Tab-separated table of C-alpha atoms in Angstrom:
chain	number	residue	atom	x	y	z
A	16	UNK	CA	208.090	81.038	101.948
A	17	UNK	CA	204.842	81.884	103.030
A	18	UNK	CA	202.669	83.150	99.672
A	19	UNK	CA	199.260	84.606	98.857
A	20	UNK	CA	197.264	84.077	95.482
A	21	UNK	CA	195.811	87.286	94.624
A	22	UNK	CA	193.004	86.833	91.874
A	23	UNK	CA	191.718	89.322	89.744
A	24	UNK	CA	187.894	88.848	89.115
A	25	UNK	CA	186.196	92.469	88.935
A	26	UNK	CA	186.103	92.342	85.101
A	27	UNK	CA	182.891	92.288	83.371
A	28	UNK	CA	183.475	90.331	79.969
A	29	UNK	CA	182.357	92.248	77.782
A	30	UNK	CA	183.887	90.651	74.887
A	31	UNK	CA	182.317	87.514	75.250
A	32	UNK	CA	178.996	88.753	74.251
A	33	UNK	CA	177.104	87.715	77.648
A	34	UNK	CA	176.026	89.946	79.962
A	35	UNK	CA	177.146	87.677	82.576
A	36	UNK	CA	180.562	88.085	83.877
A	37	UNK	CA	182.602	85.799	82.500
A	38	UNK	CA	184.394	84.648	85.667
A	39	UNK	CA	180.777	83.261	87.029
A	40	UNK	CA	180.022	81.546	83.763
A	41	UNK	CA	180.321	77.538	84.418
A	42	UNK	CA	183.410	75.941	82.573
A	43	UNK	CA	183.463	71.874	82.798
A	44	UNK	CA	180.573	72.000	85.345
A	45	UNK	CA	182.112	74.516	87.605
A	46	UNK	CA	182.412	78.512	87.610
A	47	UNK	CA	185.309	79.824	85.760
A	48	UNK	CA	186.867	81.458	89.084
A	49	UNK	CA	186.575	78.601	90.909
A	50	UNK	CA	189.387	76.764	88.736
A	51	UNK	CA	192.001	78.970	90.242
A	52	UNK	CA	190.510	79.177	93.778
A	53	UNK	CA	191.074	74.903	93.661
A	54	UNK	CA	194.381	75.252	92.190
A	55	UNK	CA	195.610	77.940	94.870
A	56	UNK	CA	193.878	75.896	97.832
A	57	UNK	CA	195.719	72.895	96.682
A	58	UNK	CA	199.016	74.662	96.813
A	59	UNK	CA	201.067	74.233	100.322
A	60	UNK	CA	202.907	77.168	99.827
A	61	UNK	CA	199.609	79.249	99.509
A	62	UNK	CA	198.692	80.646	102.511
A	63	UNK	CA	196.251	83.147	101.926
A	64	UNK	CA	193.829	84.019	99.076
A	65	UNK	CA	192.419	87.353	98.400
A	66	UNK	CA	189.818	87.548	95.219
A	67	UNK	CA	189.354	91.142	93.754
A	68	UNK	CA	185.796	91.609	92.608
A	69	UNK	CA	183.092	94.123	91.631
A	70	UNK	CA	180.701	95.622	93.670
A	71	UNK	CA	178.162	94.166	91.969
A	72	UNK	CA	178.982	90.811	92.333
A	73	UNK	CA	179.171	90.436	95.974
A	74	UNK	CA	176.378	88.096	96.548
A	75	UNK	CA	177.454	85.417	93.779
A	76	UNK	CA	181.066	85.823	94.750
A	77	UNK	CA	180.294	85.158	98.211
A	78	UNK	CA	178.383	82.338	97.572
A	79	UNK	CA	181.208	80.806	95.434
A	80	UNK	CA	183.987	81.258	97.963
A	81	UNK	CA	181.511	79.961	101.098
A	82	UNK	CA	183.524	76.459	100.895
A	83	UNK	CA	186.791	77.634	100.802
A	84	UNK	CA	188.706	78.172	104.239
A	85	UNK	CA	190.144	81.972	104.565
A	86	UNK	CA	189.447	83.281	101.578
A	87	UNK	CA	189.049	87.247	101.317
A	88	UNK	CA	186.814	89.280	99.055
A	89	UNK	CA	187.695	93.149	98.000
A	90	UNK	CA	186.528	95.094	95.570
A	91	UNK	CA	188.408	96.266	92.485
A	92	UNK	CA	188.520	99.455	90.274
A	93	UNK	CA	187.287	100.258	87.033
A	94	UNK	CA	190.779	99.101	85.532
A	95	UNK	CA	193.179	96.008	86.363
A	96	UNK	CA	195.760	98.294	87.898
A	97	UNK	CA	193.170	99.696	90.241
A	98	UNK	CA	192.260	96.201	91.135
A	99	UNK	CA	195.429	94.571	92.064
A	100	UNK	CA	196.043	97.812	93.754
A	101	UNK	CA	193.013	96.764	96.013
A	102	UNK	CA	193.980	93.176	96.460
A	103	UNK	CA	197.369	94.126	97.575
A	104	UNK	CA	195.732	96.761	100.036
A	105	UNK	CA	194.104	93.677	101.180
A	106	UNK	CA	196.936	91.883	102.031
A	107	UNK	CA	198.797	94.022	104.041
A	108	UNK	CA	196.197	93.894	106.412
A	109	UNK	CA	197.152	91.253	109.168
A	110	UNK	CA	200.126	89.190	108.109
A	111	UNK	CA	202.214	90.182	105.031
A	112	UNK	CA	203.069	87.138	102.928
A	113	UNK	CA	206.707	86.705	101.610
A	114	UNK	CA	205.338	86.541	98.136
A	115	UNK	CA	202.319	86.988	95.889
A	116	UNK	CA	201.133	85.817	92.908
A	117	UNK	CA	198.570	87.678	90.816
A	118	UNK	CA	196.473	85.815	88.512
A	119	UNK	CA	193.828	86.360	86.227
A	120	UNK	CA	190.525	84.462	87.132
A	121	UNK	CA	189.919	84.299	82.942
A	122	UNK	CA	192.684	81.632	82.822
A	123	UNK	CA	191.453	78.843	84.649
A	124	UNK	CA	193.955	76.365	83.249
A	125	UNK	CA	196.164	77.078	86.661
A	126	UNK	CA	197.606	74.307	88.388
A	127	UNK	CA	199.470	73.774	91.793
A	128	UNK	CA	202.322	72.504	90.067
A	129	UNK	CA	202.817	75.974	88.132
A	130	UNK	CA	202.592	77.779	91.666
A	131	UNK	CA	205.571	75.824	92.778
A	132	UNK	CA	207.448	76.609	89.511
A	133	UNK	CA	206.673	80.338	90.124
A	134	UNK	CA	207.632	80.252	93.808
A	135	UNK	CA	211.118	78.185	93.186
A	136	UNK	CA	211.832	80.877	90.337
A	137	UNK	CA	211.582	83.560	93.459
A	138	UNK	CA	214.718	82.096	94.681
A	139	UNK	CA	216.929	83.632	91.704
A	140	UNK	CA	214.506	86.534	90.523
A	141	UNK	CA	212.505	89.230	91.883
A	142	UNK	CA	209.922	88.595	89.780
A	143	UNK	CA	208.791	85.529	87.682
A	144	UNK	CA	206.111	85.182	84.910
A	145	UNK	CA	205.063	82.058	82.620
A	146	UNK	CA	205.101	82.462	78.815
A	147	UNK	CA	205.133	80.472	75.764
A	148	UNK	CA	206.706	81.398	72.242
A	149	UNK	CA	205.216	82.462	69.627
A	150	UNK	CA	204.799	79.624	67.045
A	151	UNK	CA	203.092	81.898	64.374
A	152	UNK	CA	204.213	84.005	61.676
A	153	UNK	CA	203.646	87.934	63.066
A	154	UNK	CA	203.143	90.393	60.954
A	155	UNK	CA	202.271	94.468	61.570
A	156	UNK	CA	199.302	95.996	59.682
A	157	UNK	CA	197.747	98.984	58.926
A	158	UNK	CA	193.755	99.649	59.995
A	159	UNK	CA	192.433	97.854	56.313
A	160	UNK	CA	194.673	94.670	57.437
A	161	UNK	CA	196.967	95.651	54.683
A	162	UNK	CA	200.719	94.021	56.222
A	163	UNK	CA	202.935	96.796	56.646
A	164	UNK	CA	206.014	94.495	57.798
A	165	UNK	CA	207.132	91.042	59.121
A	166	UNK	CA	208.254	91.335	63.038
A	167	UNK	CA	210.675	89.014	64.236
A	168	UNK	CA	209.274	86.428	66.878
A	169	UNK	CA	212.327	85.024	68.156
A	170	UNK	CA	212.662	87.328	71.310
A	171	UNK	CA	208.994	87.697	71.488
A	172	UNK	CA	206.872	85.703	74.112
A	173	UNK	CA	203.123	85.362	75.080
A	174	UNK	CA	202.580	86.271	78.958
A	175	UNK	CA	200.429	84.398	80.868
A	176	UNK	CA	199.621	85.020	84.500
A	177	UNK	CA	200.394	83.853	87.550
A	178	UNK	CA	202.904	86.455	87.722
A	179	UNK	CA	205.174	86.250	91.231
A	180	UNK	CA	206.818	88.991	92.879
A	181	UNK	CA	208.415	89.612	96.543
A	182	UNK	CA	205.595	91.143	97.936
A	183	UNK	CA	206.977	94.226	99.637
A	184	UNK	CA	208.674	94.747	96.232
A	185	UNK	CA	205.402	94.196	94.460
A	186	UNK	CA	203.672	96.815	96.598
A	187	UNK	CA	206.522	99.376	96.290
A	188	UNK	CA	206.354	99.174	92.918
A	189	UNK	CA	202.418	100.063	92.601
A	190	UNK	CA	202.892	102.583	94.704
A	191	UNK	CA	205.069	104.537	92.758
A	192	UNK	CA	203.125	104.276	89.527
A	193	UNK	CA	200.721	107.731	89.050
A	194	UNK	CA	197.258	107.110	90.306
A	195	UNK	CA	195.786	106.824	86.494
A	196	UNK	CA	197.869	104.384	85.552
A	197	UNK	CA	196.438	101.642	83.888
A	198	UNK	CA	199.127	98.977	82.461
A	199	UNK	CA	199.183	95.285	80.791
A	200	UNK	CA	200.100	93.366	83.325
A	201	UNK	CA	202.160	93.073	86.850
A	202	UNK	CA	205.554	92.183	84.461
A	203	UNK	CA	205.078	96.123	83.453
A	204	UNK	CA	204.548	97.779	86.577
A	205	UNK	CA	207.490	95.823	88.329
A	206	UNK	CA	209.891	96.653	85.025
A	207	UNK	CA	208.630	100.456	85.600
A	208	UNK	CA	209.921	100.201	89.082
A	209	UNK	CA	213.215	98.482	87.903
A	210	UNK	CA	212.430	95.109	89.200
A	211	UNK	CA	214.296	92.072	87.279
A	212	UNK	CA	211.511	89.782	85.754
A	213	UNK	CA	212.239	86.550	84.100
A	214	UNK	CA	209.961	84.369	82.172
A	215	UNK	CA	209.710	80.583	82.643
A	216	UNK	CA	207.975	78.187	80.681
A	217	UNK	CA	204.148	78.678	80.272
A	218	UNK	CA	201.005	76.189	79.567
A	219	UNK	CA	199.076	76.065	76.803
A	220	UNK	CA	195.811	75.619	79.223
A	221	UNK	CA	196.577	78.749	80.777
A	222	UNK	CA	195.035	80.699	78.028
A	223	UNK	CA	193.119	83.453	78.466
A	224	UNK	CA	189.242	83.198	77.954
A	225	UNK	CA	188.235	86.427	76.283
A	226	UNK	CA	185.601	85.698	73.167
A	227	UNK	CA	182.859	83.194	73.385
A	228	UNK	CA	184.237	80.503	71.085
A	229	UNK	CA	187.260	80.664	73.812
A	230	UNK	CA	184.754	78.869	76.105
A	231	UNK	CA	184.650	75.771	74.176
A	232	UNK	CA	188.515	76.135	74.000
A	233	UNK	CA	189.080	76.083	77.588
A	234	UNK	CA	186.055	73.604	78.386
A	235	UNK	CA	187.888	71.018	75.831
A	236	UNK	CA	191.342	71.764	77.525
A	237	UNK	CA	190.312	71.247	80.886
A	238	UNK	CA	188.544	68.016	80.567
A	239	UNK	CA	191.680	66.752	78.430
A	240	UNK	CA	193.691	64.421	79.636
A	241	UNK	CA	197.142	62.416	78.387
A	242	UNK	CA	197.121	58.947	79.828
A	243	UNK	CA	200.738	58.153	81.428
A	244	UNK	CA	201.930	54.791	82.607
A	245	UNK	CA	204.575	53.748	84.954
A	246	UNK	CA	205.894	50.326	86.129
A	247	UNK	CA	207.431	49.016	89.049
A	248	UNK	CA	209.245	45.826	90.234
A	249	UNK	CA	210.317	45.042	94.047
A	250	UNK	CA	211.706	41.838	95.341
A	251	UNK	CA	212.731	40.764	99.161
A	252	UNK	CA	214.129	37.712	100.421
A	253	UNK	CA	212.593	35.713	103.192
A	254	UNK	CA	214.133	36.462	106.822
A	255	UNK	CA	213.171	35.166	110.340
A	256	UNK	CA	209.783	35.802	111.117
A	257	UNK	CA	205.775	34.880	110.957
A	258	UNK	CA	204.178	37.122	108.738
A	259	UNK	CA	204.706	38.926	105.596
A	260	UNK	CA	203.664	42.393	104.939
A	261	UNK	CA	201.761	42.914	101.209
A	262	UNK	CA	199.285	45.498	100.188
A	263	UNK	CA	199.389	46.493	104.000
A	264	UNK	CA	198.355	43.144	104.631
A	265	UNK	CA	199.860	41.196	107.354
A	266	UNK	CA	199.854	37.543	106.023
A	267	UNK	CA	200.937	34.764	108.254
A	268	UNK	CA	203.945	32.892	107.170
A	269	UNK	CA	206.949	30.598	108.261
A	270	UNK	CA	209.148	33.714	107.603
A	271	UNK	CA	209.263	37.138	107.318
A	272	UNK	CA	210.564	39.703	104.560
A	273	UNK	CA	214.284	41.211	104.880
A	274	UNK	CA	214.852	44.661	103.675
A	275	UNK	CA	213.789	48.555	103.003
A	276	UNK	CA	211.205	49.730	105.942
A	277	UNK	CA	208.160	46.831	106.211
A	278	UNK	CA	209.512	45.164	103.244
A	279	UNK	CA	205.844	45.346	101.730
A	280	UNK	CA	207.266	44.290	98.019
A	281	UNK	CA	203.705	44.883	96.311
A	282	UNK	CA	203.571	48.520	97.595
A	283	UNK	CA	207.100	49.096	97.076
A	284	UNK	CA	206.846	48.191	93.379
A	285	UNK	CA	203.583	50.092	93.447
A	286	UNK	CA	204.808	53.232	94.537
A	287	UNK	CA	207.443	52.770	91.776
A	288	UNK	CA	205.085	52.760	89.298
A	289	UNK	CA	203.036	55.855	90.022
A	290	UNK	CA	206.614	57.523	90.799
A	291	UNK	CA	207.949	56.778	86.880
A	292	UNK	CA	204.560	57.916	85.545
A	293	UNK	CA	205.203	61.136	86.538
A	294	UNK	CA	209.072	61.076	86.212
A	295	UNK	CA	209.589	61.689	89.702
A	296	UNK	CA	212.689	58.690	90.430
A	297	UNK	CA	212.138	55.969	92.334
A	298	UNK	CA	211.546	55.046	95.873
A	299	UNK	CA	215.075	54.906	96.759
A	300	UNK	CA	215.366	58.674	96.125
A	301	UNK	CA	212.807	59.868	97.893
A	302	UNK	CA	213.398	57.180	101.074
A	303	UNK	CA	217.014	56.218	100.918
A	304	UNK	CA	217.341	52.251	102.612
A	305	UNK	CA	220.524	53.573	104.457
A	306	UNK	CA	218.152	56.477	106.437
A	307	UNK	CA	217.352	54.507	109.863
A	308	UNK	CA	214.485	57.138	109.447
A	309	UNK	CA	212.970	54.281	107.420
A	310	UNK	CA	213.568	51.460	109.139
A	311	UNK	CA	210.400	49.213	109.523
A	312	UNK	CA	208.398	51.730	108.837
A	313	UNK	CA	205.152	51.089	107.091
A	314	UNK	CA	205.278	51.294	103.510
A	315	UNK	CA	201.947	52.890	103.575
A	316	UNK	CA	203.866	56.400	103.808
A	317	UNK	CA	205.532	55.850	100.620
A	318	UNK	CA	202.490	55.149	99.088
A	319	UNK	CA	200.553	57.965	100.259
A	320	UNK	CA	203.803	60.097	99.211
A	321	UNK	CA	203.806	59.094	95.740
A	322	UNK	CA	199.663	59.934	95.498
A	323	UNK	CA	200.471	63.182	96.601
A	324	UNK	CA	203.354	64.153	94.295
A	325	UNK	CA	200.916	62.750	91.276
A	326	UNK	CA	198.366	64.752	92.928
A	327	UNK	CA	200.889	68.036	93.140
A	328	UNK	CA	201.509	67.070	89.618
A	329	UNK	CA	197.609	67.459	88.548
A	330	UNK	CA	197.309	63.572	87.492
A	331	UNK	CA	194.475	61.352	88.724
A	332	UNK	CA	194.986	57.959	89.183
A	333	UNK	CA	192.944	55.785	87.126
A	334	UNK	CA	193.858	52.230	88.014
A	335	UNK	CA	196.682	50.135	89.547
A	336	UNK	CA	197.630	46.471	88.880
A	337	UNK	CA	199.629	44.295	91.127
A	338	UNK	CA	201.209	41.135	90.493
A	339	UNK	CA	202.566	39.076	92.931
A	340	UNK	CA	205.363	36.080	92.537
A	341	UNK	CA	206.148	33.839	95.123
A	342	UNK	CA	205.432	29.901	95.678
A	343	UNK	CA	204.336	30.648	99.594
A	344	UNK	CA	202.334	32.217	101.052
A	345	UNK	CA	199.174	31.711	99.283
A	346	UNK	CA	198.261	35.247	98.239
A	347	UNK	CA	194.305	34.337	97.224
A	348	UNK	CA	192.383	34.098	100.597
A	349	UNK	CA	193.914	37.856	101.558
A	350	UNK	CA	193.834	38.910	97.718
A	351	UNK	CA	190.550	41.210	98.208
A	352	UNK	CA	191.961	42.722	101.794
A	353	UNK	CA	195.032	43.625	99.760
A	354	UNK	CA	192.723	45.481	97.202
A	355	UNK	CA	190.810	47.111	99.553
A	356	UNK	CA	193.621	48.194	101.714
A	357	UNK	CA	195.089	49.434	98.519
A	358	UNK	CA	192.272	51.047	97.460
A	359	UNK	CA	191.287	52.975	100.682
A	360	UNK	CA	195.084	54.289	100.553
A	361	UNK	CA	194.627	55.898	97.201
A	362	UNK	CA	191.020	56.998	97.108
A	363	UNK	CA	190.433	54.759	94.442
A	364	UNK	CA	187.068	52.752	93.616
A	365	UNK	CA	188.003	48.797	94.591
A	366	UNK	CA	187.245	47.893	90.635
A	367	UNK	CA	190.280	50.180	89.543
A	368	UNK	CA	192.548	47.835	91.951
A	369	UNK	CA	193.847	44.621	90.624
A	370	UNK	CA	196.022	41.863	92.656
A	371	UNK	CA	197.154	39.180	91.019
A	372	UNK	CA	199.366	36.103	92.202
A	373	UNK	CA	201.777	33.557	90.065
A	374	UNK	CA	204.280	31.229	90.522
A	375	UNK	CA	207.599	30.768	88.514
A	376	UNK	CA	206.592	26.516	88.531
A	377	UNK	CA	209.886	26.089	90.618
A	378	UNK	CA	212.098	28.304	89.094
A	379	UNK	CA	215.079	30.219	89.996
A	380	UNK	CA	215.214	32.057	93.452
A	381	UNK	CA	211.130	32.426	93.693
A	382	UNK	CA	211.026	28.812	92.640
A	383	UNK	CA	213.395	27.838	95.635
A	384	UNK	CA	211.215	30.052	97.804
A	385	UNK	CA	214.054	32.092	99.030
A	386	UNK	CA	211.893	35.439	98.649
A	387	UNK	CA	209.095	36.986	96.977
A	388	UNK	CA	208.761	39.653	94.096
A	389	UNK	CA	206.235	41.835	92.988
A	390	UNK	CA	205.835	44.083	90.023
A	391	UNK	CA	202.902	46.647	89.072
A	392	UNK	CA	201.828	49.294	86.808
A	393	UNK	CA	199.680	52.293	87.155
A	394	UNK	CA	197.816	54.234	84.586
A	395	UNK	CA	197.662	58.221	85.711
A	396	UNK	CA	195.534	60.697	83.743
A	397	UNK	CA	197.544	64.273	83.079
A	398	UNK	CA	195.942	67.457	82.034
A	399	UNK	CA	197.265	68.255	78.509
């Protein structure tokens, strides 16, 4: 499915108390609008991006998107409904996408994983949007603050963006609206046209920045991270050969290693550690050992796949630690080369990669020099 990201960024943000439009103010060292642009850019399913801006912001908007390939700008209207209409018209020019995700620039916490979840939801629903349950007690009040009645919260949700729809369906829904309409969001527009919309779990980090104090909250939320740890283990028996592959380095030896792909036990263990940290099963699930496509394949392919999945989940690999267990070959002469190769594949500073070796003091199959084993751990940082 080819999808487009439509970012609504034409508002003036008057409730922040600042004369500058809030979408261009800095959060975490970069303009708020840029957070959403980067999330769409990093989503493989997003083929086009359109940003709807105010006519007065053309200069700073063009400067902000200059390093994003293929981002299109268009001028919005005085209300959100008009701006979305303008964005849909822009997307109708040229190659029309299959789906569109309409997102408010005032929600900078978007991640590629949410984009994927919404597009997956379109397989069974005409429209999909993220939403959070209401945790607080809800009251209906009078103008003076007096409580009129309690409002049951079980069936209420706080709806966020992006909101995803089939492109043609949403275009038709907007075309059916009266010209002067100003609805709350795209779900309201879709429902007015009879489109079925399903809500999926939202994320706290998608909170909308509306008031001045929200900037502090957003900065804290976007910079906050949750450390997650994964562990991996792998073992291979020796077989005929003249070298073993460990951490992508060919180490001369009187035997080779038998097993999956090139039998690089170190990188297999590390791949499993990264996959484990993000809850993505194990290496055999992604690269079945009975699949001839992986016979003799470089384990760099597996490690890069795990690293890509981590990035897709919004995670940053902080450090990795590998321990090799064998009587032979000697690891020390090759350790720095192994660290450098691993750091290069993962895009890590060398100081964040550890490779160690130990023996079992002659005990077990390792002590009998029947094979070698590796265990690895990986620390990842996930956005809260």
